[in-house]
Structures are given as structure tokens and as C-alpha cells.
Coordinates of C-alpha atoms and ligand atoms in Angstrom, one line a residue:
M1 CA 117.9 102.4 109.0
A2 CA 119.1 103.0 112.6
E3 CA 117.1 106.2 112.7
D4 CA 113.9 104.4 111.6
N5 CA 114.3 101.9 114.3
T6 CA 114.8 104.5 117.0
S7 CA 111.7 106.3 115.8
A8 CA 109.6 103.1 115.9
D9 CA 110.9 102.4 119.4
E10 CA 109.9 105.9 120.5
I11 CA 106.4 105.6 119.0
A12 CA 105.9 102.2 120.7
A13 CA 107.1 103.6 124.0
L14 CA 104.8 106.6 123.7
H15 CA 101.7 104.5 122.9
S16 CA 102.6 102.0 125.7
N17 CA 102.8 104.9 128.2
C18 CA 99.4 106.3 126.9
S19 CA 97.9 102.8 127.2
F20 CA 99.1 102.5 130.8
A21 CA 97.7 106.0 131.7
Q22 CA 94.3 105.3 130.0
L23 CA 94.1 102.0 132.0
K24 CA 94.7 103.9 135.2
L25 CA 92.0 106.4 134.3
G26 CA 89.5 103.5 133.7
Q27 CA 89.4 104.3 130.0
F28 CA 89.8 100.7 128.9
H29 CA 88.8 101.0 125.2
E30 CA 91.3 103.8 124.7
A31 CA 93.9 101.7 126.5
L32 CA 93.2 98.9 124.1
E33 CA 93.6 101.3 121.1
D34 CA 97.0 102.5 122.4
A35 CA 98.1 99.0 123.0
D36 CA 97.2 98.1 119.4
K37 CA 99.3 101.1 118.2
T38 CA 102.2 99.9 120.4
I39 CA 102.1 96.5 118.8
A40 CA 101.8 98.1 115.3
A41 CA 104.9 100.2 115.9
K42 CA 106.9 97.3 117.3
N43 CA 105.5 93.8 117.0
D44 CA 108.4 92.0 118.7
W45 CA 108.1 93.9 122.0
S46 CA 106.5 92.0 124.9
K47 CA 105.3 95.3 126.5
G48 CA 102.8 95.9 123.7
Y49 CA 101.1 92.5 124.2
F50 CA 101.2 93.0 128.0
R51 CA 99.5 96.4 127.7
R52 CA 96.8 94.9 125.4
G53 CA 96.4 92.0 127.8
E54 CA 95.8 94.4 130.6
A55 CA 93.2 96.3 128.6
H56 CA 91.4 93.1 127.6
F57 CA 91.5 91.9 131.2
A58 CA 90.0 95.2 132.4
L59 CA 87.3 94.8 129.7
R60 CA 86.7 91.2 131.0
D61 CA 87.7 89.7 127.7
Y62 CA 89.8 87.0 129.5
S63 CA 90.5 84.7 126.5
S64 CA 92.0 87.7 124.5
A65 CA 93.9 88.7 127.6
A66 CA 95.3 85.2 128.0
E67 CA 96.4 85.2 124.3
D68 CA 98.2 88.5 124.8
Y69 CA 99.9 87.5 128.0
A70 CA 101.0 84.2 126.4
K71 CA 102.5 86.1 123.4
A72 CA 104.2 88.6 125.7
S73 CA 105.6 85.7 127.8
E74 CA 106.9 84.0 124.6
L75 CA 108.8 87.2 123.8
A76 CA 110.0 87.7 127.4
P77 CA 110.2 84.2 129.0
E78 CA 112.1 85.4 132.0
D79 CA 109.4 87.8 133.1
A80 CA 107.5 86.3 136.1
T81 CA 104.8 88.9 136.1
L82 CA 103.6 87.9 132.6
K83 CA 103.3 84.2 133.8
K84 CA 101.2 85.4 136.8
R85 CA 98.9 87.5 134.6
L86 CA 98.5 84.6 132.2
A87 CA 97.5 82.3 135.1
L88 CA 95.1 85.0 136.4
A89 CA 93.4 85.4 132.9
T90 CA 93.1 81.6 132.6
E91 CA 91.6 81.3 136.0
A92 CA 89.1 84.1 135.1
M93 CA 88.0 82.1 132.1
D94 CA 87.1 79.3 134.5
G95 CA 85.2 81.7 136.7
F96 CA 86.2 80.6 140.2
Y97 CA 88.5 82.5 142.5
F98 CA 90.0 80.8 145.6
R99 CA 93.1 81.6 147.7
Q100 CA 94.3 80.1 150.9
L101 CA 96.6 82.6 152.7
L102 CA 99.0 81.6 155.4
P103 CA 100.9 84.0 157.7
G104 CA 104.6 84.0 157.0
R105 CA 104.0 82.7 153.5
D106 CA 101.4 84.9 151.8
I107 CA 100.7 87.6 154.4
C108 CA 102.4 88.9 157.6
L109 CA 105.6 89.3 155.6
A110 CA 107.1 92.7 156.2
P111 CA 106.4 94.2 159.6
A112 CA 106.4 98.0 159.6
N113 CA 107.1 98.4 163.3
M114 CA 107.7 96.5 166.6
V115 CA 104.0 96.0 167.3
E116 CA 103.4 94.5 163.8
R117 CA 106.5 92.3 164.2
Q118 CA 104.9 90.9 167.4
I119 CA 101.5 90.4 165.8
F120 CA 103.0 88.7 162.7
S121 CA 105.1 86.4 164.8
S122 CA 102.1 85.3 166.8
A123 CA 100.2 84.8 163.5
E124 CA 102.9 82.4 162.3
Q125 CA 102.7 80.5 165.6
M126 CA 98.9 80.2 165.4
Q127 CA 99.0 79.1 161.8
N128 CA 95.6 80.5 160.9
Y129 CA 94.4 80.1 157.3
I130 CA 92.6 83.1 155.8
Y131 CA 90.6 82.5 152.6
L132 CA 89.5 84.6 149.6
I133 CA 86.7 83.2 147.6
G134 CA 84.6 84.6 144.8
D135 CA 83.8 85.1 141.1
A136 CA 86.9 85.4 138.9
R137 CA 84.8 86.8 136.0
T138 CA 83.2 89.7 138.0
R139 CA 86.4 90.0 140.1
E140 CA 84.3 90.1 143.4
C141 CA 85.3 88.1 146.5
V142 CA 84.8 87.7 150.2
V143 CA 87.4 87.2 152.8
I144 CA 86.9 84.4 155.3
D145 CA 88.3 84.9 158.8
A146 CA 90.2 88.1 158.1
A147 CA 92.7 88.6 160.9
W148 CA 96.4 89.4 161.7
D149 CA 97.3 91.4 158.5
V150 CA 94.5 93.3 156.9
K151 CA 96.9 95.3 154.8
G152 CA 98.5 92.1 153.5
I153 CA 95.2 90.6 152.7
R154 CA 94.2 93.8 150.7
S155 CA 97.6 93.6 148.8
V156 CA 96.8 90.0 147.7
M157 CA 93.4 91.1 146.4
A158 CA 94.8 94.2 144.7
A159 CA 97.5 92.2 142.9
D160 CA 94.8 89.8 141.7
N161 CA 92.5 92.7 140.6
M162 CA 89.8 91.5 143.0
K163 CA 87.2 93.7 144.8
L164 CA 86.2 92.9 148.3
V165 CA 82.4 92.7 148.7
G166 CA 82.0 91.0 152.1
A167 CA 83.7 89.3 155.1
V168 CA 82.7 85.9 156.5
V169 CA 83.3 84.9 160.1
T170 CA 83.5 81.1 160.9
H171 CA 83.3 81.8 164.6
Y172 CA 84.1 84.5 167.2
H173 CA 87.6 83.5 168.4
F174 CA 90.1 86.4 168.2
D175 CA 92.5 84.6 165.9
H176 CA 89.7 84.5 163.3
V177 CA 88.3 88.0 163.7
G178 CA 91.0 90.1 165.3
G179 CA 90.6 92.4 168.3
V180 CA 92.1 92.1 171.8
P181 CA 93.5 88.6 172.5
P182 CA 92.3 86.7 175.6
P183 CA 94.5 86.3 178.7
P184 CA 97.5 86.0 179.1
F185 CA 98.2 87.7 175.7
N186 CA 95.9 90.7 176.5
A187 CA 98.7 91.8 178.9
L188 CA 100.8 92.8 175.8
G189 CA 98.2 95.6 175.1
I190 CA 98.1 94.7 171.4
K191 CA 95.0 94.7 169.3
V192 CA 95.1 92.3 166.4
P193 CA 93.7 93.8 163.1
G194 CA 90.8 92.0 161.6
I195 CA 87.0 92.4 161.0
F196 CA 86.9 95.8 162.6
E197 CA 89.2 97.3 160.0
I198 CA 87.4 95.4 157.2
A199 CA 84.0 96.6 158.3
T200 CA 84.8 100.2 159.0
E201 CA 87.4 100.9 156.3
D202 CA 86.4 98.6 153.4
R203 CA 82.8 99.1 154.4
V204 CA 81.5 95.7 153.6
K205 CA 79.0 93.4 155.4
V206 CA 80.2 90.9 157.9
Y207 CA 78.4 87.5 157.5
V208 CA 78.2 85.8 160.9
N209 CA 76.0 83.1 162.3
K210 CA 73.3 84.7 164.4
T211 CA 74.4 82.7 167.5
D212 CA 77.9 84.1 167.5
A213 CA 76.9 87.6 166.3
E214 CA 76.7 89.4 169.5
T215 CA 80.0 88.1 170.8
V216 CA 81.7 89.1 167.5
R217 CA 80.1 92.5 167.6
T218 CA 81.2 93.3 171.2
K219 CA 84.6 91.7 171.0
C220 CA 85.5 93.6 167.8
G221 CA 83.6 96.8 168.6
L222 CA 81.6 96.6 165.4
P223 CA 78.7 98.9 164.4
A224 CA 75.6 96.6 164.6
E225 CA 74.6 97.6 161.0
S226 CA 77.7 96.0 159.6
L227 CA 76.6 92.6 160.6
E228 CA 74.5 90.3 158.4
L229 CA 73.1 87.5 160.7
L230 CA 72.9 84.1 159.1
E231 CA 70.8 81.1 159.9
D232 CA 71.6 77.5 159.2
S233 CA 71.3 76.8 155.4
A234 CA 71.6 80.5 154.4
V235 CA 73.0 81.0 150.9
V236 CA 75.0 84.1 149.8
S237 CA 75.9 84.7 146.2
I238 CA 79.2 86.3 145.1
G239 CA 78.6 86.7 141.4
S240 CA 77.9 83.2 140.1
V241 CA 79.6 81.5 143.2
K242 CA 77.2 80.4 145.9
L243 CA 78.2 80.1 149.5
H244 CA 76.0 77.7 151.5
F245 CA 76.3 78.2 155.2
I246 CA 76.1 75.3 157.6
H247 CA 75.6 76.0 161.3
T248 CA 78.0 73.6 163.1
P249 CA 77.9 74.4 166.8
G250 CA 80.4 72.7 169.1
H251 CA 83.6 74.6 169.2
T252 CA 81.5 77.8 169.7
P253 CA 77.7 78.0 169.7
G254 CA 77.6 79.9 166.4
S255 CA 80.4 78.2 164.5
Q256 CA 79.6 77.8 160.8
C257 CA 81.2 76.1 157.8
I258 CA 80.9 77.3 154.2
H259 CA 80.1 74.7 151.5
V260 CA 80.8 75.8 147.9
P261 CA 79.3 73.4 145.4
R262 CA 81.5 73.2 142.2
K263 CA 81.1 71.1 139.1
D264 CA 84.7 69.9 139.4
G265 CA 84.5 69.1 143.1
D266 CA 82.9 70.8 146.1
L267 CA 84.8 72.8 148.7
L268 CA 84.2 73.2 152.4
I269 CA 85.7 76.0 154.5
S270 CA 85.5 74.3 157.9
G271 CA 86.8 77.0 160.3
D272 CA 87.7 75.3 163.7
T273 CA 85.0 72.7 163.3
L274 CA 87.0 70.1 161.3
F275 CA 90.7 69.7 161.0
I276 CA 92.8 67.0 159.3
G277 CA 92.3 64.1 161.7
S278 CA 90.8 66.2 164.5
C279 CA 88.4 68.9 165.4
G280 CA 88.5 72.3 167.2
R281 CA 89.0 72.5 171.0
L282 CA 86.1 71.4 173.1
D283 CA 87.6 72.3 176.5
L284 CA 86.8 76.1 176.5
P285 CA 83.8 77.5 178.4
D286 CA 81.5 78.0 175.4
C287 CA 82.2 74.5 173.9
D288 CA 79.7 71.7 173.6
A289 CA 80.9 68.2 172.8
K290 CA 77.5 66.8 172.1
A291 CA 76.7 69.6 169.6
M292 CA 80.1 68.9 167.9
F293 CA 79.1 65.3 167.5
N294 CA 76.0 66.3 165.6
S295 CA 77.8 68.9 163.6
L296 CA 80.4 66.4 162.4
Q297 CA 78.5 63.1 162.2
K298 CA 75.1 64.4 161.0
K299 CA 75.9 67.5 159.0
L300 CA 79.5 67.4 157.6
A301 CA 79.5 63.6 157.1
S302 CA 76.5 64.0 154.7
L303 CA 78.5 66.1 152.3
P304 CA 79.8 64.5 149.1
D305 CA 82.9 62.3 149.8
S306 CA 85.0 64.1 147.2
T307 CA 84.5 67.5 149.0
R308 CA 87.8 69.2 149.7
V309 CA 87.9 70.5 153.3
Y310 CA 89.9 73.6 154.0
P311 CA 90.4 74.1 157.7
G312 CA 90.9 77.2 159.8
H313 CA 94.5 76.3 160.8
D314 CA 97.5 74.6 159.2
Y315 CA 97.6 71.6 161.4
G316 CA 99.4 69.2 159.0
G317 CA 98.6 70.4 155.5
P318 CA 96.4 72.6 153.3
Y319 CA 93.3 70.5 153.0
T320 CA 91.7 67.1 153.6
T321 CA 88.6 65.5 152.1
I322 CA 85.3 64.2 153.6
A323 CA 86.2 60.7 152.4
D324 CA 89.6 60.8 154.2
E325 CA 88.0 62.1 157.4
K326 CA 85.4 59.3 157.2
T327 CA 88.3 56.8 156.9
R328 CA 90.8 58.2 159.2
G329 CA 89.4 61.2 161.1
L330 CA 86.4 62.3 163.2
L331 CA 83.8 61.6 160.5
K332 CA 84.4 57.9 161.1
N333 CA 81.2 56.1 162.0
M334 CA 80.8 56.2 165.8
T335 CA 78.1 56.3 168.4
E336 CA 77.4 59.4 170.5
S337 CA 78.3 57.7 173.7
H338 CA 81.7 56.6 172.3
W339 CA 82.3 60.2 171.2
L340 CA 81.4 61.6 174.6
K341 CA 83.7 59.1 176.3
M342 CA 86.5 60.3 174.0
H343 CA 85.9 63.8 175.2
H344 CA 85.4 62.8 178.9
R345 CA 81.8 63.9 178.9
F346 CA 79.9 61.0 180.4
Ligands
LIG1 ZN1 88.5 78.7 167.5

């Protein structure tokens, strides 16, 4: 009896290893067959269901993958990886992929050297949000405002089985695109990783409003062909997910927000245009308070009230809504002269 069990364990382990190897080779149907044989040899082993879940996931059969991960998780309830994979398969069935990354929480976590330690600690102080958004079925996404920790951003995508197909820039400031920081931080001689690494190493297009494009290109040292210049109202499709670009000048001349219509509630990635209860700085040389008034009061205020607004920095929470900003924030009904007085521009 004991010998039989040992033999079944060995057969299961062998097929499990084969399934893993086939998956790595991109032979997903073979990986599925070996996973089936693993389960046939030992049907109370979580690994067999996990392997079959991985094969189904790679074949984009997300409902079967979710079933397998759920069964595996039932057999090994303490395994956190299985719960994560189940959540990923369930999300894929819904079709929408969205991540809000914060330095010190999701990225910028394990500096490899002193320079990286300094960059990561600055990132934590600046509290920039970086976003991943895309189609959870086709596993394609773009990164919005990739800066500070490109390796960390890539790790998140790899763990989620997502492929990067583009980079979106909300505006040209270094904390959103990387590069050499402005004075006095430039004295440190540190270059912040960002769009340059994404454009040249991941070889994807950088979507930028045409008005900020030249500044982004020169500040980051980008090859001109990597830039995709956008006008107001441009639409870019990532699988079935549509990104609607809104030109919102004010904080910089080419600032843009990204509106994502969704059946269960729209999203807006607002960069440094709209924050919870405030807006981006208007005291820098390139800023325009009057343009910001129009961007906020004419463009963003016309979005559906239920739209969730995801800003470019963590200034008091992960998101707000258009309705809340109309009640308590800068989308509150006001005249242009009142607005300009608030910003000391008479
Ligand atoms: Zn900014």
C-alpha cells in the first residue's frame, strides 16, 4: 500500500514538473495535458490544480483557471499565491486591469545600492502615484507616469502576467517622467529612471500631449520616433479598453488627463491637474492660472459625477470623485475672476 502511494506521488511530481516546463516553453496545451495527468495521479494535491490553473490562464480560459485556483486554494488554504492567482483570473474574466502603485508600498522597496536608496527615499517623499491600466483578457497594459523605479514597475507587471504596450505621460515634470531633477536636486548628480528606460529598453511608444512633447523629449533624451503626439480628444485603445485623452493646460501647457469610460463607473487619471481638494502648482514659470480654470471648470467638471478621479500624487488618499470635487473642491461652481483672485492673478 505504502509503495503504491509513493509511486503515485512520484508520477504526480513528474507530470507537475513537466507541466511547469511546458508552460515556460510556451507549450500551453501540453502543459494542460501534464497538469491533467498530475491531478489523475493525485487528486488531493493542490499543485496539480495550480498547474492546470496556470495552463488555463495562459490559454486565456480564465473561468477554468479560476475554478482550478479555487480548488487548489481549498486544498491549501494557507497558500497566499493561490489566492492572488484566483483574484487575477477573476479580474481577467471582468476584462479590466488597473493598478495604482505608490513608492514605498508597491515599488521602490529594495534599493540595490546607495544611489537607488536616495532615489527611492525621494520617491517616498514626493508620493507620486504610477498607474497601470489595460485589458485583463489580452494581458496588455500601459504605464502612466513611469518614474522612480522602472525595475519595480516591470516586476509588478510580470507578477500579473501583463505585457507593456505603451507609456503615457500626463505632463513633463521630472517626478512623472524621470531624468535629471531640477535645482537644487540636480546637484546630487542623480538621474531618476523613467520614460527613457521604458522607451529604449521596453521599446514601446510614449503617448504625450503635443504641447509638452518637445520638453519631454529633450528633458528625457528620447529618440523622436518613440513619441506619439496627442491632440485634445485623442483616443487610444488597449485591447477593449479605451483611453480618452483630455488636454488640460494650466499646471504645464501640455498637461493631459486620461478618461476611461467603464460600465461600472468611469475613471479619470488626473496627473497634477486635479488633486483631492486642490490642483497642481500654478506658481512655476510655465503655469497658467487662467488655462487651469478652463481645464477644471469647463472640461473636468463636465465628466459624469460618479467618475473616480485618480491623481498624480498621494495628497490625502487614493482617489476622489467628480461629485466630491464639485461639492468640496476646485470643481465647485465659481467665476473666473474669483478663481484668478484666489491665485493672485488680477
Ligand atoms: Zn507636476
